[in-house]
Amino acid sequence: MKFNNVRLLVKDYRKCFDFYTQQLGLEAAWDVEECYASFKVADGIEGLALFTSDYMAPAIGNADKTHPTGYREKSMISFEVDNVDETYQALSAKGLKFINEPIDMPGWGMRVVHLYDPEENLIELYSPLNQSEL
């Protein structure tokens, strides 16, 4: 078995695609007919993808079901950045709204900040803490 990607099943494909490319700055490897995209997450690796949920539901027998609401986050996408504070400032200047402000999490060994994408998928941006900060 070989890992391919984490795929977010989304309702508004274009809004999510624009968020990941234009606002977060990921490079799209694929953008197929308003239904599928994959993004380069590291050199030679396409580890994150989007797929229109209305196309997936019939394939697995869920066409008559709706998205759940009022639940806690079930998943999170985590991106390592060079400097959480600088990334937070740059993305805030582009109009992105964050859940919190950058904070040191010594028990995790990182400095983190969190936001949601347009469909409320949780995103974490982090930088490892130096040993002196632990």
GROMACS .gro file of N, CA and C in nm:
model
  402
    1MET      N    1   0.084  -0.117   0.000
    1MET     CA    2   0.000   0.000   0.000
    1MET      C    3   0.089   0.124   0.000
    2LYS      N    4   0.050   0.223  -0.078
    2LYS     CA    5   0.130   0.345  -0.091
    2LYS      C    6   0.039   0.466  -0.068
    3PHE      N    7   0.076   0.552   0.025
    3PHE     CA    8  -0.001   0.673   0.053
    3PHE      C    9  -0.004   0.764  -0.069
    4ASN      N   10  -0.122   0.822  -0.097
    4ASN     CA   11  -0.135   0.913  -0.210
    4ASN      C   12  -0.162   1.054  -0.163
    5ASN      N   13  -0.275   1.076  -0.092
    5ASN     CA   14  -0.305   1.212  -0.046
    5ASN      C   15  -0.415   1.209   0.059
    6VAL      N   16  -0.432   1.321   0.123
    6VAL     CA   17  -0.550   1.348   0.206
    6VAL      C   18  -0.640   1.431   0.117
    7ARG      N   19  -0.764   1.389   0.103
    7ARG     CA   20  -0.857   1.457   0.012
    7ARG      C   21  -0.972   1.515   0.093
    8LEU      N   22  -0.990   1.644   0.083
    8LEU     CA   23  -1.102   1.711   0.147
    8LEU      C   24  -1.221   1.707   0.053
    9LEU      N   25  -1.334   1.659   0.102
    9LEU     CA   26  -1.457   1.654   0.023
    9LEU      C   27  -1.531   1.784   0.052
   10VAL      N   28  -1.548   1.866  -0.050
   10VAL     CA   29  -1.600   2.002  -0.031
   10VAL      C   30  -1.726   2.027  -0.113
   11LYS      N   31  -1.807   2.121  -0.066
   11LYS     CA   32  -1.928   2.161  -0.138
   11LYS      C   33  -1.895   2.267  -0.242
   12ASP      N   34  -1.819   2.368  -0.205
   12ASP     CA   35  -1.788   2.479  -0.296
   12ASP      C   36  -1.643   2.465  -0.342
   13TYR      N   37  -1.627   2.388  -0.447
   13TYR     CA   38  -1.493   2.356  -0.497
   13TYR      C   39  -1.411   2.481  -0.528
   14ARG      N   40  -1.465   2.573  -0.607
   14ARG     CA   41  -1.388   2.690  -0.652
   14ARG      C   42  -1.347   2.777  -0.534
   15LYS      N   43  -1.435   2.798  -0.440
   15LYS     CA   44  -1.402   2.881  -0.323
   15LYS      C   45  -1.287   2.817  -0.244
   16CYS      N   46  -1.292   2.686  -0.227
   16CYS     CA   47  -1.184   2.617  -0.155
   16CYS      C   48  -1.055   2.617  -0.236
   17PHE      N   49  -1.065   2.593  -0.366
   17PHE     CA   50  -0.946   2.594  -0.451
   17PHE      C   51  -0.878   2.731  -0.444
   18ASP      N   52  -0.957   2.837  -0.456
   18ASP     CA   53  -0.900   2.973  -0.449
   18ASP      C   54  -0.838   3.000  -0.314
   19PHE      N   55  -0.899   2.951  -0.207
   19PHE     CA   56  -0.843   2.969  -0.073
   19PHE      C   57  -0.704   2.906  -0.064
   20TYR      N   58  -0.691   2.780  -0.105
   20TYR     CA   59  -0.563   2.710  -0.092
   20TYR      C   60  -0.455   2.765  -0.186
   21THR      N   61  -0.495   2.813  -0.304
   21THR     CA   62  -0.394   2.867  -0.397
   21THR      C   63  -0.368   3.016  -0.374
   22GLN      N   64  -0.472   3.096  -0.375
   22GLN     CA   65  -0.455   3.242  -0.369
   22GLN      C   66  -0.428   3.294  -0.229
   23GLN      N   67  -0.489   3.232  -0.128
   23GLN     CA   68  -0.470   3.285   0.007
   23GLN      C   69  -0.360   3.214   0.083
   24LEU      N   70  -0.356   3.081   0.078
   24LEU     CA   71  -0.247   3.010   0.147
   24LEU      C   72  -0.122   2.998   0.062
   25GLY      N   73  -0.136   3.011  -0.068
   25GLY     CA   74  -0.019   3.011  -0.156
   25GLY      C   75   0.030   2.874  -0.199
   26LEU      N   76  -0.054   2.770  -0.187
   26LEU     CA   77  -0.012   2.638  -0.235
   26LEU      C   78  -0.015   2.634  -0.387
   27GLU      N   79   0.076   2.556  -0.443
   27GLU     CA   80   0.081   2.541  -0.589
   27GLU      C   81  -0.005   2.422  -0.631
   28ALA      N   82  -0.100   2.447  -0.719
   28ALA     CA   83  -0.186   2.339  -0.768
   28ALA      C   84  -0.111   2.255  -0.870
   29ALA      N   85  -0.119   2.125  -0.855
   29ALA     CA   86  -0.064   2.033  -0.955
   29ALA      C   87  -0.173   1.997  -1.055
   30TRP      N   88  -0.299   1.993  -1.007
   30TRP     CA   89  -0.414   1.960  -1.090
   30TRP      C   90  -0.530   2.051  -1.053
   31ASP      N   91  -0.609   2.089  -1.151
   31ASP     CA   92  -0.734   2.162  -1.131
   31ASP      C   93  -0.827   2.113  -1.242
   32VAL      N   94  -0.909   2.013  -1.210
   32VAL     CA   95  -0.986   1.942  -1.311
   32VAL      C   96  -1.135   1.974  -1.303
   33GLU      N   97  -1.185   2.043  -1.402
   33GLU     CA   98  -1.328   2.062  -1.426
   33GLU      C   99  -1.411   2.091  -1.302
   34GLU      N  100  -1.366   2.181  -1.218
   34GLU     CA  101  -1.443   2.222  -1.101
   34GLU      C  102  -1.479   2.107  -1.007
   35CYS      N  103  -1.398   2.001  -1.008
   35CYS     CA  104  -1.432   1.891  -0.918
   35CYS      C  105  -1.312   1.831  -0.845
   36TYR      N  106  -1.191   1.842  -0.900
   36TYR     CA  107  -1.075   1.780  -0.836
   36TYR      C  108  -0.951   1.867  -0.850
   37ALA      N  109  -0.878   1.877  -0.741
   37ALA     CA  110  -0.749   1.947  -0.742
   37ALA      C  111  -0.654   1.875  -0.649
   38SER      N  112  -0.528   1.881  -0.682
   38SER     CA  113  -0.425   1.836  -0.589
   38SER      C  114  -0.320   1.946  -0.580
   39PHE      N  115  -0.254   1.950  -0.466
   39PHE     CA  116  -0.159   2.057  -0.438
   39PHE      C  117  -0.023   2.000  -0.402
   40LYS      N  118   0.080   2.069  -0.448
   40LYS     CA  119   0.215   2.031  -0.412
   40LYS      C  120   0.241   2.078  -0.269
   41VAL      N  121   0.272   1.982  -0.183
   41VAL     CA  122   0.296   2.015  -0.042
   41VAL      C  123   0.444   2.005  -0.005
   42ALA      N  124   0.521   1.945  -0.091
   42ALA     CA  125   0.666   1.936  -0.074
   42ALA      C  126   0.724   1.904  -0.211
   43ASP      N  127   0.853   1.911  -0.224
   43ASP     CA  128   0.916   1.887  -0.353
   43ASP      C  129   0.879   1.749  -0.405
   44GLY      N  130   0.805   1.746  -0.515
   44GLY     CA  131   0.766   1.620  -0.578
   44GLY      C  132   0.652   1.546  -0.509
   45ILE      N  133   0.586   1.610  -0.410
   45ILE     CA  134   0.479   1.542  -0.337
   45ILE      C  135   0.349   1.620  -0.348
   46GLU      N  136   0.245   1.552  -0.395
   46GLU     CA  137   0.110   1.607  -0.398
   46GLU      C  138   0.032   1.536  -0.288
   47GLY      N  139   0.034   1.590  -0.168
   47GLY     CA  140  -0.026   1.520  -0.054
   47GLY      C  141  -0.160   1.572  -0.009
   48LEU      N  142  -0.210   1.679  -0.072
   48LEU     CA  143  -0.339   1.735  -0.033
   48LEU      C  144  -0.423   1.751  -0.160
   49ALA      N  145  -0.552   1.712  -0.151
   49ALA     CA  146  -0.640   1.723  -0.267
   49ALA      C  147  -0.777   1.770  -0.223
   50LEU      N  148  -0.852   1.824  -0.319
   50LEU     CA  149  -0.992   1.861  -0.302
   50LEU      C  150  -1.074   1.780  -0.400
   51PHE      N  151  -1.195   1.744  -0.359
   51PHE     CA  152  -1.287   1.675  -0.448
   51PHE      C  153  -1.427   1.720  -0.413
   52THR      N  154  -1.509   1.747  -0.512
   52THR     CA  155  -1.646   1.790  -0.488
   52THR      C  156  -1.726   1.677  -0.424
   53SER      N  157  -1.778   1.703  -0.303
   53SER     CA  158  -1.845   1.598  -0.227
   53SER      C  159  -1.968   1.542  -0.297
   54ASP      N  160  -2.036   1.624  -0.376
   54ASP     CA  161  -2.154   1.575  -0.447
   54ASP      C  162  -2.120   1.468  -0.551
   55TYR      N  163  -1.994   1.461  -0.594
   55TYR     CA  164  -1.952   1.357  -0.687
   55TYR      C  165  -1.910   1.230  -0.613
   56MET      N  166  -1.865   1.245  -0.489
   56MET     CA  167  -1.822   1.128  -0.412
   56MET      C  168  -1.942   1.055  -0.351
   57ALA      N  169  -2.042   1.130  -0.306
   57ALA     CA  170  -2.155   1.070  -0.235
   57ALA      C  171  -2.223   0.956  -0.311
   58PRO      N  172  -2.256   0.973  -0.440
   58PRO     CA  173  -2.320   0.861  -0.511
   58PRO      C  174  -2.229   0.738  -0.523
   59ALA      N  175  -2.099   0.761  -0.532
   59ALA     CA  176  -2.006   0.650  -0.548
   59ALA      C  177  -2.003   0.559  -0.426
   60ILE      N  178  -2.037   0.615  -0.309
   60ILE     CA  179  -2.034   0.534  -0.187
   60ILE      C  180  -2.174   0.515  -0.127
   61GLY      N  181  -2.279   0.550  -0.203
   61GLY     CA  182  -2.415   0.527  -0.160
   61GLY      C  183  -2.470   0.628  -0.061
   62ASN      N  184  -2.413   0.750  -0.059
   62ASN     CA  185  -2.457   0.852   0.036
   62ASN      C  186  -2.522   0.972  -0.031
   63ALA      N  187  -2.574   0.959  -0.149
   63ALA     CA  188  -2.630   1.073  -0.222
   63ALA      C  189  -2.748   1.137  -0.150
   64ASP      N  190  -2.818   1.060  -0.068
   64ASP     CA  191  -2.935   1.114   0.002
   64ASP      C  192  -2.902   1.174   0.138
   65LYS      N  193  -2.775   1.171   0.179
   65LYS     CA  194  -2.735   1.222   0.310
   65LYS      C  195  -2.680   1.364   0.299
   66THR      N  196  -2.691   1.439   0.408
   66THR     CA  197  -2.638   1.575   0.412
   66THR      C  198  -2.517   1.580   0.503
   67HIS      N  199  -2.442   1.691   0.494
   67HIS     CA  200  -2.326   1.711   0.581
   67HIS      C  201  -2.371   1.729   0.725
   68PRO      N  202  -2.299   1.673   0.821
   68PRO     CA  203  -2.334   1.696   0.962
   68PRO      C  204  -2.301   1.840   1.002
   69THR      N  205  -2.373   1.890   1.098
   69THR     CA  206  -2.346   2.024   1.150
   69THR      C  207  -2.337   2.015   1.302
   70GLY      N  208  -2.275   2.116   1.363
   70GLY     CA  209  -2.267   2.123   1.508
   70GLY      C  210  -2.180   2.017   1.572
   71TYR      N  211  -2.068   1.985   1.512
   71TYR     CA  212  -1.978   1.886   1.567
   71TYR      C  213  -1.838   1.946   1.585
   72ARG      N  214  -1.757   1.879   1.662
   72ARG     CA  215  -1.617   1.921   1.677
   72ARG      C  216  -1.541   1.881   1.553
   73GLU      N  217  -1.424   1.942   1.537
   73GLU     CA  218  -1.340   1.911   1.422
   73GLU      C  219  -1.304   1.763   1.422
   74LYS      N  220  -1.310   1.702   1.304
   74LYS     CA  221  -1.276   1.561   1.290
   74LYS      C  222  -1.138   1.542   1.231
   75SER      N  223  -1.086   1.646   1.169
   75SER     CA  224  -0.955   1.634   1.106
   75SER      C  225  -0.890   1.771   1.104
   76MET      N  226  -0.761   1.770   1.076
   76MET     CA  227  -0.685   1.894   1.070
   76MET      C  228  -0.573   1.878   0.968
   77ILE      N  229  -0.546   1.984   0.895
   77ILE     CA  230  -0.433   1.987   0.804
   77ILE      C  231  -0.326   2.070   0.873
   78SER      N  232  -0.207   2.019   0.881
   78SER     CA  233  -0.098   2.088   0.950
   78SER      C  234   0.014   2.120   0.852
   79PHE      N  235   0.055   2.246   0.850
   79PHE     CA  236   0.163   2.291   0.764
   79PHE      C  237   0.275   2.349   0.848
   80GLU      N  238   0.398   2.303   0.826
   80GLU     CA  239   0.514   2.365   0.890
   80GLU      C  240   0.552   2.488   0.809
   81VAL      N  241   0.575   2.598   0.879
   81VAL     CA  242   0.618   2.722   0.815
   81VAL      C  243   0.748   2.767   0.880
   82ASP      N  244   0.823   2.852   0.812
   82ASP     CA  245   0.951   2.898   0.866
   82ASP      C  246   0.933   2.979   0.995
   83ASN      N  247   0.831   3.064   0.996
   83ASN     CA  248   0.809   3.151   1.111
   83ASN      C  249   0.658   3.173   1.126
   84VAL      N  250   0.599   3.117   1.230
   84VAL     CA  251   0.454   3.127   1.251
   84VAL      C  252   0.409   3.272   1.259
   85ASP      N  253   0.482   3.355   1.332
   85ASP     CA  254   0.440   3.493   1.350
   85ASP      C  255   0.441   3.571   1.219
   86GLU      N  256   0.545   3.552   1.140
   86GLU     CA  257   0.552   3.621   1.011
   86GLU      C  258   0.442   3.571   0.916
   87THR      N  259   0.418   3.441   0.915
   87THR     CA  260   0.313   3.384   0.830
   87THR      C  261   0.176   3.434   0.876
   88TYR      N  262   0.154   3.438   1.006
   88TYR     CA  263   0.029   3.489   1.062
   88TYR      C  264   0.007   3.634   1.018
   89GLN      N  265   0.110   3.716   1.028
   89GLN     CA  266   0.097   3.857   0.988
   89GLN      C  267   0.069   3.869   0.838
   90ALA      N  268   0.141   3.794   0.757
   90ALA     CA  269   0.124   3.801   0.611
   90ALA      C  270  -0.016   3.756   0.569
   91LEU      N  271  -0.065   3.648   0.627
   91LEU     CA  272  -0.197   3.598   0.590
   91LEU      C  273  -0.308   3.686   0.647
   92SER      N  274  -0.286   3.741   0.765
   92SER     CA  275  -0.383   3.836   0.823
   92SER      C  276  -0.396   3.958   0.733
   93ALA      N  277  -0.284   4.004   0.680
   93ALA     CA  278  -0.285   4.121   0.591
   93ALA      C  279  -0.363   4.093   0.463
   94LYS      N  280  -0.372   3.964   0.425
   94LYS     CA  281  -0.451   3.924   0.306
   94LYS      C  282  -0.598   3.908   0.340
   95GLY      N  283  -0.634   3.928   0.467
   95GLY     CA  284  -0.773   3.919   0.508
   95GLY      C  285  -0.814   3.787   0.569
   96LEU      N  286  -0.722   3.693   0.588
   96LEU     CA  287  -0.759   3.566   0.651
   96LEU      C  288  -0.788   3.590   0.798
   97LYS      N  289  -0.890   3.522   0.847
   97LYS     CA  290  -0.929   3.530   0.988
   97LYS      C  291  -0.880   3.406   1.060
   98PHE      N  292  -0.814   3.427   1.172
   98PHE     CA  293  -0.760   3.317   1.251
   98PHE      C  294  -0.847   3.289   1.372
   99ILE      N  295  -0.843   3.166   1.420
   99ILE     CA  296  -0.916   3.125   1.539
   99ILE      C  297  -0.846   3.179   1.664
  100ASN      N  298  -0.714   3.178   1.661
  100ASN     CA  299  -0.634   3.223   1.774
  100ASN      C  300  -0.514   3.300   1.721
  101GLU      N  301  -0.431   3.346   1.812
  101GLU     CA  302  -0.305   3.411   1.776
  101GLU      C  303  -0.193   3.311   1.799
  102PRO      N  304  -0.077   3.333   1.738
  102PRO     CA  305   0.034   3.239   1.759
  102PRO      C  306   0.064   3.222   1.908
  103ILE      N  307   0.085   3.098   1.945
  103ILE     CA  308   0.113   3.065   2.085
  103ILE      C  309   0.214   2.952   2.092
  104ASP      N  310   0.304   2.959   2.189
  104ASP     CA  311   0.399   2.851   2.213
  104ASP      C  312   0.327   2.735   2.282
  105MET      N  313   0.352   2.616   2.234
  105MET     CA  314   0.301   2.493   2.294
  105MET      C  315   0.422   2.407   2.328
  106PRO      N  316   0.490   2.438   2.441
  106PRO     CA  317   0.614   2.366   2.475
  106PRO      C  318   0.596   2.215   2.481
  107GLY      N  319   0.480   2.168   2.528
  107GLY     CA  320   0.455   2.024   2.536
  107GLY      C  321   0.449   1.959   2.399
  108TRP      N  322   0.416   2.037   2.298
  108TRP     CA  323   0.412   1.988   2.160
  108TRP      C  324   0.543   2.014   2.088
  109GLY      N  325   0.628   2.101   2.147
  109GLY     CA  326   0.754   2.137   2.083
  109GLY      C  327   0.738   2.231   1.964
  110MET      N  328   0.629   2.309   1.964
  110MET     CA  329   0.605   2.398   1.850
  110MET      C  330   0.529   2.524   1.890
  111ARG      N  331   0.538   2.622   1.802
  111ARG     CA  332   0.458   2.744   1.811
  111ARG      C  333   0.350   2.729   1.705
  112VAL      N  334   0.223   2.754   1.739
  112VAL     CA  335   0.112   2.723   1.649
  112VAL      C  336   0.015   2.839   1.637
  113VAL      N  337  -0.062   2.836   1.529
  113VAL     CA  338  -0.177   2.923   1.510
  113VAL      C  339  -0.276   2.845   1.424
  114HIS      N  340  -0.406   2.874   1.440
  114HIS     CA  341  -0.508   2.795   1.371
  114HIS      C  342  -0.608   2.883   1.297
  115LEU      N  343  -0.660   2.828   1.186
  115LEU     CA  344  -0.764   2.893   1.109
  115LEU      C  345  -0.848   2.786   1.042
  116TYR      N  346  -0.961   2.829   0.983
  116TYR     CA  347  -1.045   2.739   0.906
  116TYR      C  348  -1.037   2.775   0.759
  117ASP      N  349  -1.056   2.675   0.674
  117ASP     CA  350  -1.073   2.703   0.532
  117ASP      C  351  -1.220   2.740   0.510
  118PRO      N  352  -1.262   2.770   0.387
  118PRO     CA  353  -1.400   2.814   0.365
  118PRO      C  354  -1.508   2.713   0.408
  119GLU      N  355  -1.472   2.586   0.423
  119GLU     CA  356  -1.571   2.486   0.464
  119GLU      C  357  -1.544   2.434   0.604
  120GLU      N  358  -1.473   2.513   0.682
  120GLU     CA  359  -1.444   2.488   0.823
  120GLU      C  360  -1.358   2.365   0.848
  121ASN      N  361  -1.270   2.332   0.753
  121ASN     CA  362  -1.167   2.233   0.781
  121ASN      C  363  -1.060   2.305   0.861
  122LEU      N  364  -1.018   2.246   0.973
  122LEU     CA  365  -0.920   2.309   1.060
  122LEU      C  366  -0.780   2.301   1.000
  123ILE      N  367  -0.710   2.414   1.004
  123ILE     CA  368  -0.573   2.421   0.954
  123ILE      C  369  -0.483   2.470   1.066
  124GLU      N  370  -0.372   2.403   1.084
  124GLU     CA  371  -0.271   2.445   1.181
  124GLU      C  372  -0.145   2.485   1.106
  125LEU      N  373  -0.090   2.599   1.140
  125LEU     CA  374   0.041   2.642   1.092
  125LEU      C  375   0.134   2.636   1.213
  126TYR      N  376   0.251   2.579   1.194
  126TYR     CA  377   0.341   2.567   1.310
  126TYR      C  378   0.486   2.585   1.269
  127SER      N  379   0.565   2.621   1.369
  127SER     CA  380   0.711   2.622   1.358
  127SER      C  381   0.765   2.550   1.480
  128PRO      N  382   0.865   2.465   1.462
  128PRO     CA  383   0.924   2.398   1.579
  128PRO      C  384   0.987   2.502   1.672
  129LEU      N  385   0.976   2.477   1.801
  129LEU     CA  386   1.041   2.562   1.900
  129LEU      C  387   1.188   2.522   1.910
  130ASN      N  388   1.273   2.621   1.938
  130ASN     CA  389   1.413   2.591   1.965
  130ASN      C  390   1.421   2.520   2.100
  131GLN      N  391   1.523   2.443   2.123
  131GLN     CA  392   1.539   2.373   2.250
  131GLN      C  393   1.535   2.469   2.368
  132SER      N  394   1.587   2.590   2.349
  132SER     CA  395   1.588   2.690   2.458
  132SER      C  396   1.448   2.739   2.492
  133GLU      N  397   1.349   2.720   2.399
  133GLU     CA  398   1.213   2.764   2.423
  133GLU      C  399   1.127   2.656   2.486
  134LEU      N  400   1.181   2.536   2.502
  134LEU     CA  401   1.102   2.424   2.558
  134LEU      C  402   1.102   2.425   2.708
   0.00000   0.00000   0.00000
